[in-house]
Short mmCIF file of C-alpha atoms and ligand atoms in Angstrom, two decimals:
data_model
loop_
_atom_site.label_atom_id
_atom_site.label_comp_id
_atom_site.label_asym_id
_atom_site.label_seq_id
_atom_site.Cartn_x
_atom_site.Cartn_y
_atom_site.Cartn_z
CA UNK A 1 -11.99 31.02 -12.92
CA UNK A 2 -12.37 27.27 -12.60
CA UNK A 3 -9.63 24.96 -13.86
CA UNK A 4 -10.68 21.37 -14.50
CA UNK A 5 -7.91 19.04 -13.42
CA UNK A 6 -9.38 15.56 -12.91
CA UNK A 7 -6.15 13.81 -12.07
CA UNK A 8 -5.15 11.35 -9.43
CA UNK A 9 -3.32 12.86 -6.49
CA UNK A 10 -0.92 9.95 -6.75
CA UNK A 11 0.01 10.58 -10.38
CA UNK A 12 3.64 11.51 -9.76
CA UNK A 13 4.07 8.46 -7.52
CA UNK A 14 2.43 6.35 -10.20
CA UNK A 15 4.94 7.62 -12.75
CA UNK A 16 7.87 6.60 -10.57
CA UNK A 17 6.24 3.20 -9.97
CA UNK A 18 5.92 2.74 -13.73
CA UNK A 19 9.65 3.46 -14.12
CA UNK A 20 10.42 0.80 -11.48
CA UNK A 21 8.15 -1.66 -13.27
CA UNK A 22 10.01 -1.02 -16.53
CA UNK A 23 13.41 -1.48 -14.85
CA UNK A 24 12.29 -4.75 -13.25
CA UNK A 25 10.81 -6.18 -16.40
CA UNK A 26 13.84 -5.26 -18.51
CA UNK A 27 16.04 -7.16 -16.04
CA UNK A 28 13.51 -9.96 -15.46
CA UNK A 29 13.46 -9.37 -11.73
CA UNK A 30 10.42 -10.50 -9.78
CA UNK A 31 9.60 -8.06 -6.97
CA UNK A 32 7.53 -8.53 -3.83
CA UNK A 33 6.27 -5.59 -1.76
CA UNK A 34 5.71 -6.76 1.83
CA UNK A 35 3.22 -4.86 3.98
CA UNK A 36 1.98 -5.32 7.52
CA UNK A 37 1.74 -3.78 10.96
CA UNK A 38 4.97 -3.82 12.97
CA UNK A 39 5.76 -7.25 14.34
CA UNK A 40 3.65 -9.35 11.96
CA UNK A 41 6.61 -11.25 10.58
CA UNK A 42 7.81 -9.47 7.43
CA UNK A 43 11.49 -9.86 8.29
CA UNK A 44 10.95 -13.49 9.31
CA UNK A 45 9.28 -14.21 5.97
CA UNK A 46 12.19 -12.56 4.18
CA UNK A 47 14.62 -14.78 6.10
CA UNK A 48 12.60 -17.87 5.14
CA UNK A 49 12.72 -16.79 1.50
CA UNK A 50 16.48 -16.25 1.74
CA UNK A 51 16.97 -19.78 3.11
CA UNK A 52 14.77 -21.16 0.34
CA UNK A 53 16.75 -19.35 -2.33
CA UNK A 54 20.10 -20.01 -0.67
CA UNK A 55 22.68 -21.14 -3.17
CA UNK A 56 20.57 -20.02 -6.11
CA UNK A 57 21.78 -16.47 -5.46
CA UNK A 58 20.04 -13.59 -7.04
CA UNK A 59 18.10 -12.19 -4.09
CA UNK A 60 18.25 -8.52 -3.19
CA UNK A 61 16.44 -6.85 -0.31
CA UNK A 62 15.35 -3.27 0.27
CA UNK A 63 14.38 -2.48 3.84
CA UNK A 64 12.12 0.47 4.57
CA UNK A 65 12.10 1.82 8.09
CA UNK A 66 11.33 5.19 9.59
CA UNK A 67 14.66 5.52 11.41
CA UNK A 68 16.52 2.32 12.27
CA UNK A 69 18.74 -0.16 10.45
CA UNK A 70 17.87 -3.10 12.72
CA UNK A 71 16.08 -5.16 10.09
CA UNK A 72 18.70 -4.44 7.44
CA UNK A 73 21.43 -5.65 9.82
CA UNK A 74 19.47 -8.83 10.47
CA UNK A 75 19.16 -9.52 6.73
CA UNK A 76 22.75 -8.51 5.96
CA UNK A 77 23.98 -11.42 8.08
CA UNK A 78 22.57 -13.74 5.40
CA UNK A 79 25.13 -12.38 2.98
CA UNK A 80 22.71 -10.93 0.47
CA UNK A 81 22.63 -7.48 -1.04
CA UNK A 82 20.60 -5.21 1.27
CA UNK A 83 19.80 -1.54 1.02
CA UNK A 84 18.08 0.51 3.68
CA UNK A 85 15.66 3.35 3.01
CA UNK A 86 15.01 5.51 6.05
CA UNK A 87 11.78 7.33 5.36
CA UNK A 88 12.03 9.78 8.31
CA UNK A 89 8.71 11.62 8.45
CA UNK A 90 7.07 9.59 5.69
CA UNK A 91 5.23 6.47 6.70
CA UNK A 92 5.77 4.50 3.47
CA UNK A 93 8.48 3.92 0.88
CA UNK A 94 8.09 6.46 -1.90
CA UNK A 95 8.56 5.00 -5.36
CA UNK A 96 10.97 7.78 -6.28
CA UNK A 97 13.24 6.71 -3.39
CA UNK A 98 13.06 3.06 -4.35
CA UNK A 99 13.81 3.88 -7.97
CA UNK A 100 16.93 5.84 -6.94
CA UNK A 101 18.13 2.96 -4.75
CA UNK A 102 17.54 0.35 -7.45
CA UNK A 103 19.54 2.42 -9.92
CA UNK A 104 22.51 2.34 -7.52
CA UNK A 105 22.36 -1.41 -6.82
CA UNK A 106 24.08 -4.11 -8.82
CA UNK A 107 21.09 -6.08 -10.03
CA UNK A 108 22.84 -8.00 -12.79
CA UNK A 109 22.35 -11.38 -11.07
CA UNK A 110 19.14 -10.52 -9.19
CA UNK A 111 16.06 -12.60 -9.88
CA UNK A 112 14.06 -11.85 -6.74
CA UNK A 113 13.70 -8.43 -5.13
CA UNK A 114 12.12 -8.24 -1.68
CA UNK A 115 10.94 -4.86 -0.46
CA UNK A 116 10.01 -4.67 3.22
CA UNK A 117 7.77 -1.65 3.49
CA UNK A 118 7.35 0.51 6.59
CA UNK A 119 5.26 -1.22 9.25
CA UNK A 120 1.73 0.06 8.95
CA UNK A 121 -1.36 -0.93 7.04
CA UNK A 122 -2.42 2.50 5.81
CA UNK A 123 0.14 4.53 3.90
CA UNK A 124 2.12 1.77 2.14
CA UNK A 125 -1.19 0.46 0.79
CA UNK A 126 -1.80 3.69 -1.07
CA UNK A 127 1.46 3.82 -2.94
CA UNK A 128 2.32 1.14 -5.51
CA UNK A 129 6.03 0.50 -5.99
CA UNK A 130 5.84 -1.17 -9.38
CA UNK A 131 5.97 -4.56 -7.65
CA UNK A 132 4.87 -7.80 -9.29
CA UNK A 133 3.01 -8.97 -6.22
CA UNK A 134 1.96 -7.31 -3.03
CA UNK A 135 1.92 -9.41 0.12
CA UNK A 136 0.05 -8.36 3.25
CA UNK A 137 0.84 -10.17 6.48
CA UNK A 138 -1.61 -10.32 9.36
CA UNK A 139 -0.63 -12.03 12.59
CA UNK A 140 -3.33 -13.72 14.62
CA UNK A 141 -2.32 -11.63 17.64
CA UNK A 142 -3.53 -8.47 15.88
CA UNK A 143 -7.19 -9.46 15.92
CA UNK A 144 -9.59 -10.28 13.11
CA UNK A 145 -10.98 -6.76 12.70
CA UNK A 146 -8.04 -5.52 10.63
CA UNK A 147 -9.58 -6.20 7.19
CA UNK A 148 -12.56 -4.07 8.22
CA UNK A 149 -10.44 -1.27 9.60
CA UNK A 150 -7.87 -1.20 6.79
CA UNK A 151 -9.71 -2.46 3.70
CA UNK A 152 -7.44 -0.81 1.14
CA UNK A 153 -4.40 -2.94 1.94
CA UNK A 154 -6.46 -6.11 1.64
CA UNK A 155 -8.08 -4.82 -1.55
CA UNK A 156 -4.72 -4.14 -3.20
CA UNK A 157 -2.76 -7.21 -2.08
CA UNK A 158 -2.28 -10.33 -4.17
CA UNK A 159 -1.33 -12.57 -1.26
CA UNK A 160 -2.64 -12.50 2.30
CA UNK A 161 -0.43 -14.35 4.76
CA UNK A 162 -1.98 -15.06 8.14
CA UNK A 163 1.02 -15.53 10.45
CA UNK A 164 1.72 -16.96 13.92
CA UNK A 165 -1.07 -19.55 13.52
CA UNK A 166 0.53 -21.64 16.27
CA UNK A 167 -0.90 -19.01 18.66
CA UNK A 168 -4.52 -19.49 17.51
CA UNK A 169 -5.52 -21.51 20.61
CA UNK A 170 -4.49 -18.57 22.79
CA UNK A 171 -6.14 -15.64 21.00
CA UNK A 172 -9.52 -14.54 19.72
CA UNK A 173 -9.09 -14.66 15.97
CA UNK A 174 -11.65 -16.00 13.53
CA UNK A 175 -9.69 -17.12 10.46
CA UNK A 176 -12.85 -17.62 8.39
CA UNK A 177 -14.01 -14.10 9.19
CA UNK A 178 -10.73 -12.70 7.94
CA UNK A 179 -10.88 -14.88 4.82
CA UNK A 180 -14.40 -13.65 4.02
CA UNK A 181 -13.50 -9.99 4.56
CA UNK A 182 -10.34 -10.25 2.48
CA UNK A 183 -12.22 -12.01 -0.34
CA UNK A 184 -14.90 -9.32 -0.36
CA UNK A 185 -12.20 -6.67 -0.63
CA UNK A 186 -10.37 -8.64 -3.32
CA UNK A 187 -11.91 -11.85 -4.74
CA UNK A 188 -8.60 -12.83 -6.35
CA UNK A 189 -6.52 -12.68 -3.16
CA UNK A 190 -4.56 -15.87 -2.38
CA UNK A 191 -4.64 -16.69 1.32
CA UNK A 192 -1.97 -18.61 3.23
CA UNK A 193 -1.87 -19.59 6.88
CA UNK A 194 1.61 -20.02 8.30
CA UNK A 195 3.54 -20.46 11.48
CA UNK A 196 7.22 -19.61 11.30
CA UNK A 197 7.63 -21.23 14.75
CA UNK A 198 6.39 -24.70 13.71
CA UNK A 199 6.97 -24.34 9.97
CA UNK A 200 3.31 -25.14 9.23
CA UNK A 201 2.21 -23.72 5.90
CA UNK A 202 5.59 -22.19 5.11
CA UNK A 203 6.50 -24.50 2.26
CA UNK A 204 3.16 -23.92 0.47
CA UNK A 205 3.75 -20.17 0.66
CA UNK A 206 7.39 -20.39 -0.45
CA UNK A 207 6.41 -22.75 -3.31
CA UNK A 208 3.80 -20.27 -4.52
CA UNK A 209 6.25 -17.37 -4.44
CA UNK A 210 8.82 -19.47 -6.30
CA UNK A 211 6.23 -20.33 -8.97
CA UNK A 212 5.32 -16.67 -9.41
CA UNK A 213 8.99 -15.72 -9.56
CA UNK A 214 9.88 -18.40 -12.08
CA UNK A 215 7.00 -17.32 -14.33
CA UNK A 216 8.66 -13.94 -14.69
CA UNK A 217 12.38 -14.46 -14.40
CA UNK A 218 12.86 -18.09 -15.33
CA UNK B 1 -0.85 10.87 9.86
CA UNK B 2 -0.98 9.76 6.23
CA UNK B 3 -3.06 12.85 5.38
CA UNK B 4 0.20 14.83 5.45
CA UNK B 5 1.58 13.18 2.32
CA UNK B 6 -1.76 13.54 0.56
CA UNK B 7 -1.96 17.24 1.53
CA UNK B 8 1.53 17.78 0.10
CA UNK B 9 0.58 16.14 -3.20
CA UNK B 10 -2.59 18.25 -3.45
CA UNK B 11 -0.57 21.41 -2.86
CA UNK B 12 2.01 20.44 -5.51
CA UNK B 13 -0.67 19.82 -8.12
CA UNK B 14 -2.62 22.96 -7.22
CA UNK B 15 0.45 25.21 -7.40
CA UNK B 16 1.66 23.80 -10.69
CA UNK B 17 -1.81 24.05 -12.29
CA UNK B 18 -2.22 27.61 -10.99
CA UNK B 19 1.18 28.57 -12.41
CA UNK B 20 0.35 26.97 -15.74
CA UNK B 21 -2.76 29.17 -15.97
CA UNK B 22 -0.91 32.25 -14.70
CA UNK B 23 -3.27 32.47 -11.71
CA UNK B 24 -2.13 34.46 -8.66
CA UNK B 25 -4.34 32.84 -6.08
CA UNK B 26 -6.05 29.50 -5.49
CA UNK B 27 -9.32 29.97 -3.63
CA UNK B 28 -10.69 26.46 -3.52
CA UNK B 29 -9.83 22.90 -4.53
CA UNK B 30 -12.41 20.23 -5.26
CA UNK B 31 -11.42 16.66 -4.46
CA UNK B 32 -12.99 13.24 -4.80
CA UNK B 33 -11.97 10.98 -1.92
CA UNK B 34 -13.10 7.37 -1.61
CA UNK B 35 -14.15 6.08 1.79
CA UNK B 36 -11.62 3.24 1.46
CA UNK B 37 -8.77 5.78 1.61
CA UNK B 38 -9.48 6.29 5.30
CA UNK B 39 -8.87 10.02 5.09
CA UNK B 40 -10.17 12.36 7.77
CA UNK B 41 -11.39 15.45 5.88
CA UNK B 42 -10.77 17.75 8.85
CA UNK B 43 -7.26 16.48 9.36
CA UNK B 44 -6.53 16.81 5.63
CA UNK B 45 -7.83 20.42 5.56
CA UNK B 46 -5.83 21.33 8.64
CA UNK B 47 -2.59 19.91 7.25
CA UNK B 48 -3.18 21.44 3.84
CA UNK B 49 -3.74 24.86 5.42
CA UNK B 50 -0.48 24.47 7.29
CA UNK B 51 1.54 23.49 4.19
CA UNK B 52 -0.07 26.15 1.98
CA UNK B 53 1.03 29.06 4.19
CA UNK B 54 3.01 31.58 2.22
CA UNK B 55 2.06 30.06 -1.14
CA UNK B 56 -0.59 31.19 -3.69
CA UNK B 57 -2.83 28.50 -2.20
CA UNK B 58 -2.80 30.02 1.29
CA UNK B 59 -6.36 30.16 2.64
CA UNK B 60 -7.76 27.91 -0.12
CA UNK B 61 -10.60 25.69 1.02
CA UNK B 62 -10.74 21.96 0.30
CA UNK B 63 -14.13 20.92 -1.02
CA UNK B 64 -14.21 17.15 -0.51
CA UNK B 65 -16.70 15.03 -2.43
CA UNK B 66 -16.85 11.73 -0.60
CA UNK B 67 -17.11 8.63 -2.77
CA UNK B 68 -18.97 5.75 -1.08
CA UNK B 69 -17.82 2.15 -1.09
CA UNK B 70 -19.43 0.46 -4.07
CA UNK B 71 -20.30 -3.17 -3.66
CA UNK B 72 -21.47 -5.68 -6.25
CA UNK B 73 -23.74 -8.15 -4.54
CA UNK B 74 -24.58 -11.55 -6.01
CA UNK B 75 -27.92 -11.40 -4.18
CA UNK B 76 -29.33 -8.00 -5.07
CA UNK B 77 -27.02 -6.27 -7.52
CA UNK B 78 -25.16 -3.12 -6.68
CA UNK B 79 -25.27 -1.13 -3.48
CA UNK B 80 -23.24 1.53 -1.76
CA UNK B 81 -22.08 1.98 1.80
CA UNK B 82 -20.54 4.68 3.96
CA UNK B 83 -17.90 2.31 5.27
CA UNK B 84 -16.28 -0.94 4.23
CA UNK B 85 -18.30 -4.06 4.84
CA UNK B 86 -18.04 -7.64 3.71
CA UNK B 87 -21.81 -8.11 3.90
CA UNK B 88 -24.11 -6.33 1.46
CA UNK B 89 -25.45 -3.12 3.05
CA UNK B 90 -28.89 -3.79 1.50
CA UNK B 91 -29.60 -7.54 1.70
CA UNK B 92 -26.88 -8.45 4.24
CA UNK B 93 -25.73 -11.27 1.93
CA UNK B 94 -22.04 -12.14 2.02
CA UNK B 95 -21.50 -12.73 -1.70
CA UNK B 96 -20.10 -9.27 -2.31
CA UNK B 97 -17.08 -7.80 -4.00
CA UNK B 98 -15.92 -4.23 -3.65
CA UNK B 99 -15.80 -2.40 -6.97
CA UNK B 100 -15.30 1.21 -5.97
CA UNK B 101 -14.49 3.63 -3.21
CA UNK B 102 -10.75 4.22 -3.54
CA UNK B 103 -10.66 7.42 -5.58
CA UNK B 104 -8.14 10.07 -4.60
CA UNK B 105 -8.43 12.78 -7.24
CA UNK B 106 -8.31 16.50 -7.74
CA UNK B 107 -11.38 17.44 -9.76
CA UNK B 108 -10.95 21.20 -10.21
CA UNK B 109 -9.45 24.38 -8.82
CA UNK B 110 -11.00 27.81 -8.41
CA UNK B 111 -8.37 30.46 -9.03
CA UNK B 112 -8.08 34.23 -9.33
CA UNK B 113 -5.89 35.88 -11.94
ZN1 ZN C 1 -27.29 -7.42 -1.62
#
């Protein structure tokens, strides 16, 4: 006997993501899901966002990592609310785990939620977390082939942040090639070029995130 | 590596559908998988076989229908490719946007009562 199913394999994950989306919109929290390979600068971007929002309060961070708490410790020093999700054998944050963590956190004053996903460009791209915007970071040291090798993450991200641009003179990385590939994967993607070392481009990126956040949470 | 999570989801859906129809055995599972998912069919089948051991889906085959990348090209219309590309596979023009190729669906199950 044949049973017709015709359902997405990710349906149960999608249901959990929808519950997160509902929780966030009820509380007017703007959430970013940060994706990249290891070492592209996710934690550094989070630190820059924390400095930007310093004194305004209302930032909470969820750190996803396979085993360690290193990034969470680094963020905790900034005095913001941080929760760690160790994913063990899973290579992405599952929405059901994030939902459980969010339900335990005190989000009464939170206006900005930053989720640092596990460092790889494949699995986290497949699983939406109910975020308002997805940010993919690509450092110039990783090479300009990444959008061709991992198209899904570029297709599903709202912002592409090209990081470590101060190193461009020392590496083979064609920024225009990456821009074209990312635009083909997602014509609406917003592309930023930044260097955390020199500060170049950082304020434009932080301004844009603040505008997006304010549009949702005031 | 990410095929493991996908294999687990397929098994969950297959077992719950089989139970809902009071089927004792799942013999095959038909899937639609978009090229953009970057899934290795052989790896997926291997991991599924491993997870399905001792369940009603033990020995079930995965029948994978591959969905090509679908590209809308400003130059020549619509074309399809076997892998992601930012240039049109037909006219090589660069004014393309990707409009399909990320399916990850279970289409049907063959079961025995
Ligand atoms: Zn064409």
